[in-house]
Coordinates of N, CA and C in Angstrom, one line a residue:
X14 N -14.2 -14.2 14.4 CA -14.0 -14.0 15.9 C -12.6 -14.5 16.2
X15 N -11.8 -13.7 16.8 CA -10.4 -14.1 17.1 C -10.3 -14.7 18.5
X16 N -9.4 -15.6 18.6 CA -9.1 -16.3 19.9 C -7.6 -16.2 20.2
X17 N -7.3 -16.1 21.4 CA -5.9 -16.1 21.8 C -5.7 -17.2 22.9
X18 N -4.9 -18.2 22.5 CA -4.6 -19.3 23.4 C -3.4 -18.9 24.2
X19 N -3.5 -18.7 25.5 CA -2.4 -18.3 26.4 C -2.2 -19.3 27.5
X20 N -1.0 -19.2 28.0 CA -0.7 -20.1 29.2 C -1.5 -19.7 30.4
X21 N -2.3 -20.6 30.9 CA -3.2 -20.2 32.1 C -2.3 -20.0 33.4
X22 N -2.9 -19.3 34.3 CA -2.2 -19.1 35.6 C -1.2 -18.0 35.6
X23 N -1.0 -17.4 34.5 CA 0.0 -16.3 34.4 C -0.8 -14.9 34.3
X24 N -0.7 -14.1 35.4 CA -1.5 -12.9 35.4 C -0.8 -11.7 34.6
X25 N 0.4 -12.0 34.0 CA 1.2 -10.9 33.5 C 1.1 -10.7 32.0
X26 N 0.0 -11.2 31.4 CA -0.2 -11.0 29.9 C -0.7 -9.6 29.6
X27 N -0.2 -9.0 28.5 CA -0.7 -7.8 28.0 C -0.7 -8.0 26.5
X28 N -1.9 -8.1 25.9 CA -2.0 -8.2 24.5 C -2.2 -6.9 23.8
X29 N -1.4 -6.6 22.8 CA -1.5 -5.3 22.1 C -1.8 -5.7 20.6
X30 N -3.0 -5.3 20.2 CA -3.4 -5.6 18.8 C -3.4 -4.3 18.0
X31 N -2.6 -4.3 16.9 CA -2.4 -3.1 16.1 C -2.5 -3.6 14.6
X32 N -3.0 -2.6 13.8 CA -3.0 -2.8 12.4 C -2.9 -1.4 11.7
X33 N -2.2 -1.2 10.7 CA -2.1 0.1 10.0 C -3.4 0.5 9.6
X34 N -3.7 1.8 9.9 CA -5.0 2.4 9.6 C -6.2 2.1 10.5
X35 N -5.9 1.4 11.7 CA -6.9 1.1 12.7 C -6.4 1.6 14.0
X36 N -7.4 1.7 14.9 CA -7.0 2.1 16.3 C -6.4 0.8 17.0
X37 N -5.6 1.1 18.0 CA -5.0 0.0 18.8 C -5.9 -0.5 19.9
X38 N -5.7 -1.7 20.3 CA -6.4 -2.3 21.5 C -5.5 -3.0 22.4
X39 N -5.6 -2.9 23.7 CA -4.8 -3.6 24.7 C -5.8 -4.5 25.5
X40 N -5.4 -5.6 25.8 CA -6.2 -6.5 26.7 C -5.2 -7.1 27.7
X41 N -5.5 -6.9 29.0 CA -4.6 -7.4 30.1 C -5.4 -8.4 31.0
X42 N -6.7 -8.3 31.0 CA -7.4 -9.3 31.9 C -7.5 -10.6 31.1
X43 N -7.1 -11.6 31.8 CA -7.1 -13.0 31.2 C -7.9 -13.9 32.1
X44 N -8.8 -14.7 31.6 CA -9.5 -15.6 32.4 C -9.1 -17.0 32.1
X45 N -8.6 -17.8 33.1 CA -8.2 -19.2 32.9 C -9.4 -20.1 32.7
X46 N -9.3 -20.9 31.7 CA -10.3 -21.9 31.4 C -9.6 -23.3 31.1
X47 N -9.3 -24.0 32.2 CA -8.7 -25.3 32.0 C -7.3 -25.2 31.5
X48 N -7.0 -25.7 30.3 CA -5.7 -25.7 29.7 C -5.3 -24.5 28.9
X49 N -6.2 -23.5 28.9 CA -5.9 -22.3 28.2 C -6.5 -21.1 28.9
X50 N -6.1 -19.9 28.5 CA -6.6 -18.7 29.1 C -7.2 -17.8 28.0
X51 N -8.2 -17.0 28.3 CA -8.9 -16.3 27.3 C -9.0 -14.8 27.6
X52 N -8.7 -13.9 26.7 CA -8.8 -12.5 26.9 C -10.1 -11.9 26.3
X53 N -10.5 -10.8 26.8 CA -11.7 -10.1 26.3 C -11.6 -9.8 24.9
X54 N -12.6 -10.0 24.1 CA -12.7 -9.8 22.7 C -12.2 -8.4 22.4
X55 N -11.5 -8.2 21.3 CA -11.0 -6.9 20.9 C -11.4 -6.6 19.5
X56 N -11.9 -5.3 19.3 CA -12.3 -4.9 18.0 C -11.5 -3.7 17.6
X57 N -10.9 -3.7 16.4 CA -10.1 -2.6 15.9 C -11.1 -1.7 15.1
X58 N -10.9 -0.4 15.1 CA -11.8 0.5 14.4 C -11.0 1.2 13.4
X59 N -11.5 1.3 12.1 CA -10.7 2.0 11.1 C -10.6 3.5 11.5
X60 N -9.4 4.1 11.4 CA -9.2 5.4 11.8 C -9.8 6.3 10.7
X61 N -10.5 7.4 11.1 CA -11.0 8.4 10.2 C -9.9 9.1 9.5
X62 N -10.2 9.5 8.3 CA -9.2 10.2 7.5 C -8.7 11.5 8.2
X63 N -7.5 11.8 8.2 CA -6.9 12.9 8.9 C -7.1 14.2 8.1
X64 N -7.2 15.3 8.8 CA -7.3 16.6 8.2 C -6.2 17.5 8.6
X65 N -5.8 18.4 7.8 CA -4.8 19.4 8.2 C -5.4 20.6 8.9
X66 N -5.0 20.8 10.1 CA -5.4 21.9 10.9 C -4.4 23.0 10.8
X67 N -4.8 24.2 10.2 CA -3.9 25.3 10.0 C -3.6 25.9 11.3
X68 N -2.4 26.1 11.7 CA -2.0 26.7 13.0 C -2.6 28.0 13.2
X69 N -2.7 28.9 12.2 CA -3.2 30.2 12.4 C -4.7 30.3 12.5
X70 N -5.4 29.2 12.0 CA -6.9 29.3 12.0 C -7.6 28.3 12.9
X71 N -6.9 27.2 13.3 CA -7.5 26.2 14.1 C -8.6 25.4 13.2
X72 N -9.5 24.7 13.9 CA -10.5 24.0 13.2 C -11.3 23.1 14.1
X73 N -12.4 22.5 13.5 CA -13.2 21.6 14.2 C -13.3 20.3 13.4
X74 N -13.2 19.2 14.0 CA -13.4 17.9 13.4 C -14.6 17.2 14.0
X75 N -15.4 16.6 13.2 CA -16.6 16.0 13.7 C -16.7 14.6 13.2
X76 N -17.1 13.6 14.1 CA -17.2 12.2 13.7 C -18.6 12.0 13.1
X77 N -18.7 10.8 12.4 CA -20.0 10.5 11.8 C -21.0 10.3 12.9
X78 N -20.6 9.9 14.2 CA -21.5 9.7 15.3 C -21.9 11.1 15.9
X79 N -21.3 12.2 15.6 CA -21.7 13.5 16.1 C -20.7 14.1 17.1
X80 N -19.7 13.3 17.6 CA -18.7 13.9 18.5 C -17.8 14.8 17.7
X81 N -17.2 15.7 18.5 CA -16.3 16.7 17.8 C -15.2 17.1 18.7
X82 N -14.1 17.7 18.1 CA -13.0 18.3 18.8 C -12.8 19.7 18.1
X83 N -12.8 20.7 19.0 CA -12.5 22.1 18.5 C -11.1 22.5 18.9
X84 N -10.3 22.8 17.9 CA -8.9 23.2 18.1 C -8.8 24.7 17.8
X85 N -8.6 25.6 18.8 CA -8.6 27.0 18.5 C -7.3 27.4 17.7
X86 N -7.3 28.5 17.1 CA -6.1 29.1 16.5 C -5.0 29.1 17.5
X87 N -3.8 28.7 17.0 CA -2.6 28.6 17.9 C -2.5 27.4 18.7
X88 N -3.4 26.4 18.5 CA -3.3 25.1 19.2 C -1.9 24.5 18.9
X89 N -1.5 24.5 17.7 CA -0.3 23.9 17.2 C 0.6 25.1 16.7
X90 N 1.9 25.0 16.8 CA 2.8 26.0 16.4 C 2.9 26.0 14.8
X91 N 2.7 24.8 14.2 CA 2.7 24.7 12.8 C 1.5 23.9 12.4
X92 N 1.2 23.9 11.1 CA 0.0 23.2 10.6 C 0.2 21.7 11.0
X93 N -0.9 21.1 11.4 CA -0.8 19.7 12.0 C -1.9 18.8 11.4
X94 N -1.5 17.5 11.2 CA -2.5 16.5 10.8 C -3.2 15.9 12.0
X95 N -4.5 16.0 11.9 CA -5.3 15.5 13.1 C -6.5 14.7 12.6
X96 N -6.9 13.6 13.4 CA -8.1 12.9 13.1 C -8.8 12.6 14.3
X97 N -10.1 12.5 14.2 CA -11.0 12.1 15.3 C -11.9 11.0 14.9
X98 N -11.8 9.9 15.6 CA -12.5 8.7 15.2 C -13.5 8.3 16.3
X99 N -14.8 8.0 15.9 CA -15.7 7.5 16.9 C -15.5 6.0 17.1
X100 N -15.5 5.6 18.3 CA -15.2 4.2 18.7 C -16.5 3.6 19.2
X101 N -16.8 2.4 18.8 CA -18.0 1.7 19.4 C -17.7 1.3 20.8
X102 N -18.8 0.9 21.5 CA -18.6 0.4 22.9 C -17.8 -0.9 23.0
X103 N -17.6 -1.5 21.8 CA -16.8 -2.8 21.8 C -15.4 -2.6 21.4
X104 N -15.0 -1.3 21.1 CA -13.7 -1.1 20.6 C -12.7 -0.2 21.3
X105 N -13.0 0.1 22.6 CA -12.0 1.0 23.4 C -10.7 0.3 23.5
X106 N -9.7 1.1 23.7 CA -8.3 0.7 23.8 C -8.1 -0.4 24.9
X107 N -8.9 -0.2 26.0 CA -8.9 -1.2 27.1 C -10.3 -1.2 27.7
X108 N -10.5 -2.3 28.4 CA -11.8 -2.4 29.1 C -12.0 -1.4 30.1
X109 N -13.2 -0.9 30.4 CA -13.4 0.1 31.4 C -13.5 -0.6 32.7
X110 N -13.3 0.1 33.8 CA -13.4 -0.5 35.1 C -14.8 -1.0 35.3
X111 N -14.9 -2.0 36.1 CA -16.2 -2.6 36.4 C -17.2 -1.6 36.9
X112 N -18.4 -1.6 36.4 CA -19.5 -0.7 36.9 C -19.6 0.6 36.1
X113 N -18.9 0.7 35.0 CA -19.0 1.9 34.2 C -19.4 1.6 32.7
X114 N -20.3 2.4 32.2 CA -20.8 2.2 30.9 C -20.5 3.4 30.0
X115 N -19.9 3.2 28.8 CA -19.6 4.3 27.9 C -20.8 4.8 27.2
X116 N -20.9 6.2 27.1 CA -21.9 6.8 26.3 C -21.3 7.3 25.0
X117 N -20.0 7.5 25.0 CA -19.3 8.0 23.8 C -17.8 7.7 24.0
X118 N -17.2 7.3 23.0 CA -15.7 7.0 23.0 C -15.2 7.6 21.7
X119 N -14.1 8.3 21.8 CA -13.4 8.9 20.6 C -11.9 8.6 20.7
X120 N -11.3 8.5 19.5 CA -9.8 8.5 19.5 C -9.3 9.7 18.7
X121 N -8.4 10.4 19.4 CA -7.9 11.6 18.8 C -6.4 11.4 18.4
X122 N -6.1 11.5 17.1 CA -4.7 11.4 16.7 C -4.3 12.8 16.3
X123 N -3.1 13.2 16.9 CA -2.6 14.5 16.7 C -1.1 14.4 17.0
X124 N -0.3 15.5 16.7 CA 1.1 15.4 17.0 C 1.4 15.2 18.5
X125 N 2.3 14.3 18.7 CA 2.7 14.0 20.1 C 3.5 15.2 20.7
X126 N 3.6 15.2 22.0 CA 4.4 16.3 22.6 C 3.6 16.8 23.8
X127 N 3.7 18.1 24.0 CA 3.0 18.8 25.1 C 1.5 18.8 24.9
X128 N 0.8 18.8 26.0 CA -0.7 18.9 25.9 C -1.1 20.2 25.2
X129 N -2.2 20.1 24.6 CA -2.7 21.3 23.8 C -4.1 21.6 24.2
X130 N -4.5 22.9 24.0 CA -5.8 23.3 24.3 C -6.8 22.8 23.3
X131 N -7.9 22.3 23.8 CA -9.0 21.8 22.9 C -10.3 21.7 23.7
X132 N -11.4 21.6 22.9 CA -12.7 21.3 23.5 C -13.2 20.1 22.9
X133 N -13.4 19.1 23.7 CA -14.1 17.8 23.2 C -15.6 18.0 23.4
X134 N -16.3 17.7 22.3 CA -17.8 17.7 22.4 C -18.2 16.2 22.2
X135 N -18.8 15.7 23.3 CA -19.1 14.2 23.3 C -20.6 14.1 23.3
X136 N -21.1 13.1 22.5 CA -22.5 12.9 22.4 C -22.9 11.7 23.2
X137 N -24.1 11.8 23.9 CA -24.7 10.7 24.6 C -25.3 9.8 23.5
X138 N -24.6 8.8 23.1 CA -25.1 7.9 22.0 C -26.3 7.0 22.5
X139 N -26.4 6.9 23.8 CA -27.5 6.1 24.3 C -28.9 6.8 24.2
X140 N -28.8 8.2 24.2 CA -30.0 9.0 24.2 C -30.9 8.8 25.4
X141 N -30.3 8.3 26.5 CA -31.1 8.0 27.6 C -30.4 8.4 29.0
X142 N -29.4 9.2 28.9 CA -28.6 9.5 30.1 C -28.7 11.0 30.5
X143 N -29.6 11.8 29.9 CA -29.7 13.2 30.2 C -29.9 13.4 31.7
X144 N -29.2 14.3 32.3 CA -29.3 14.6 33.7 C -28.5 13.7 34.7
X145 N -27.9 12.7 34.1 CA -27.1 11.8 35.0 C -25.7 12.4 35.1
X146 N -25.1 12.1 36.3 CA -23.7 12.4 36.5 C -22.8 11.5 35.6
X147 N -21.8 12.1 35.0 CA -20.9 11.3 34.1 C -19.5 11.7 34.4
X148 N -18.6 10.9 33.8 CA -17.1 11.2 33.9 C -16.5 11.2 32.5
X149 N -15.7 12.2 32.3 CA -14.9 12.2 31.1 C -13.6 11.6 31.5
X150 N -13.2 10.5 30.8 CA -12.0 9.7 31.1 C -11.1 9.7 29.9
X151 N -9.8 9.5 30.2 CA -8.7 9.4 29.2 C -7.9 8.1 29.5
X152 N -7.6 7.4 28.4 CA -6.8 6.2 28.6 C -5.3 6.6 28.7
X153 N -4.7 6.4 29.9 CA -3.3 6.7 30.1 C -2.5 5.4 29.8
X154 N -1.8 5.4 28.7 CA -1.0 4.3 28.3 C 0.1 3.9 29.2
X155 N 0.7 4.9 29.9 CA 1.8 4.6 30.8 C 1.4 3.8 32.0
X156 N 0.2 4.1 32.5 CA -0.3 3.3 33.6 C -1.3 2.2 33.2
X157 N -1.6 2.1 31.9 CA -2.5 1.1 31.3 C -3.8 1.2 32.1
X158 N -4.4 2.4 32.2 CA -5.7 2.5 32.9 C -6.4 3.8 32.5
X159 N -7.7 3.7 32.7 CA -8.6 4.9 32.4 C -8.5 5.8 33.6
X160 N -8.3 7.1 33.3 CA -8.2 8.1 34.3 C -9.3 9.1 34.2
X161 N -10.0 9.4 35.3 CA -11.0 10.4 35.3 C -10.4 11.8 35.2
X162 N -11.0 12.6 34.2 CA -10.5 14.0 34.0 C -11.5 15.0 34.6
X163 N -12.8 14.7 34.5 CA -13.8 15.6 35.0 C -15.1 14.9 35.3
X164 N -15.8 15.4 36.3 CA -17.2 15.0 36.5 C -18.1 16.0 36.0
X165 N -19.1 15.6 35.1 CA -20.0 16.6 34.5 C -21.4 15.9 34.5
X166 N -22.4 16.7 34.2 CA -23.8 16.2 34.1 C -24.1 16.1 32.6
X167 N -24.6 15.0 32.2 CA -25.0 14.7 30.8 C -26.1 15.7 30.4
X168 N -25.9 16.5 29.4 CA -26.9 17.5 29.0 C -28.1 16.9 28.4
X169 N -29.1 17.7 28.1 CA -30.4 17.2 27.5 C -30.1 16.5 26.2
X170 N -30.9 15.5 25.8 CA -30.8 14.8 24.6 C -30.6 15.7 23.4
X171 N -29.6 15.4 22.6 CA -29.3 16.2 21.4 C -28.3 17.3 21.6
X172 N -27.9 17.6 22.9 CA -26.9 18.6 23.2 C -25.6 17.8 23.6
X173 N -24.5 18.3 23.0 CA -23.2 17.7 23.2 C -22.6 18.2 24.5
X174 N -22.0 17.2 25.3 CA -21.3 17.6 26.5 C -20.0 18.2 26.1
X175 N -19.6 19.3 26.7 CA -18.3 19.9 26.3 C -17.3 19.8 27.5
X176 N -16.1 19.4 27.1 CA -15.0 19.3 28.0 C -13.9 20.1 27.4
X177 N -13.5 21.3 28.1 CA -12.5 22.1 27.6 C -11.3 22.1 28.5
X178 N -10.1 21.7 28.0 CA -9.0 21.5 28.8 C -7.7 21.3 28.0
X179 N -6.6 21.2 28.6 CA -5.4 20.8 27.8 C -5.4 19.3 27.8
X180 N -5.3 18.7 26.6 CA -5.4 17.3 26.4 C -4.2 16.8 25.5
X181 N -4.1 15.5 25.4 CA -3.1 14.8 24.6 C -3.8 13.9 23.6
X182 N -3.1 13.5 22.6 CA -3.8 12.5 21.7 C -4.1 11.2 22.5
X183 N -5.1 10.5 22.0 CA -5.4 9.2 22.7 C -6.9 9.0 22.7
X184 N -7.4 8.1 23.5 CA -8.8 7.8 23.6 C -9.4 8.5 24.8
X185 N -10.6 9.0 24.6 CA -11.4 9.7 25.6 C -12.8 9.0 25.6
X186 N -13.4 8.9 26.8 CA -14.7 8.3 26.9 C -15.6 9.1 27.9
X187 N -16.9 9.2 27.5 CA -17.9 9.7 28.4 C -18.5 8.5 29.1
X188 N -18.4 8.4 30.4 CA -18.9 7.2 31.1 C -19.9 7.6 32.2
X189 N -20.9 6.7 32.4 CA -21.8 6.8 33.5 C -21.7 5.5 34.4
X190 N -21.9 5.7 35.7 CA -21.9 4.6 36.6 C -23.2 3.7 36.3
X191 N -23.0 2.4 36.4 CA -24.2 1.5 36.2 C -25.1 1.7 37.3
X192 N -26.4 1.6 37.0 CA -27.5 1.7 38.0 C -27.5 0.5 38.9
X193 N -28.0 0.6 40.1 CA -28.2 -0.6 41.0 C -27.1 -0.8 41.9
X194 N -27.1 -1.9 42.6 CA -26.2 -2.1 43.7 C -24.8 -2.5 43.1
X195 N -24.7 -2.9 41.8 CA -23.4 -3.3 41.3 C -22.6 -2.1 40.7
X196 N -23.2 -0.9 40.7 CA -22.4 0.2 40.2 C -21.3 0.7 41.1
X197 N -20.4 1.4 40.6 CA -19.3 1.9 41.4 C -19.7 3.0 42.4
X198 N -19.0 3.0 43.5 CA -19.4 4.0 44.5 C -18.7 5.3 44.4
X199 N -17.5 5.3 43.8 CA -16.7 6.5 43.6 C -16.1 6.6 42.2
X200 N -15.7 7.8 41.9 CA -15.1 8.0 40.6 C -13.8 7.3 40.4
X201 N -13.5 6.8 39.2 CA -12.3 6.0 38.9 C -11.0 6.7 39.4

């Protein structure tokens, strides 16, 4: 278990944890505790092996957890190296806004540049959210925040939720609002 001893009373900390072959994690919320400050625990996830997607054929990558990304022919102008990694609920790049619970988190590594056409297929790993309203969110590194991309209904158990749009490399999450009076009232 890692600990970070930081100067308390300074709200401007941003911890970036990186290691070759692993996903990155950022922590910005710091809680003061007497003579030190503590950041939320961070877990790095080993990146799944990359695959070459042939520009003329496209392809589908699937994680061990059952999530997938479908890249149609012509997604990239030339053959590209792409990976899709399933992230546990303890390993997202940043904490989710209060009141949101992840059903699925994936990290997509692909060539940087313009957004590209793709279909994300996200699995309800809880197996208990069928029929609930959900949000597909993307972590925007420039604003250091999760951004809602779409509101969808979680399909029946065993059916993957599909989100088709122009996307960029990065982390995506399928989120549901927490039940009860503590849940959020509006989309992020």
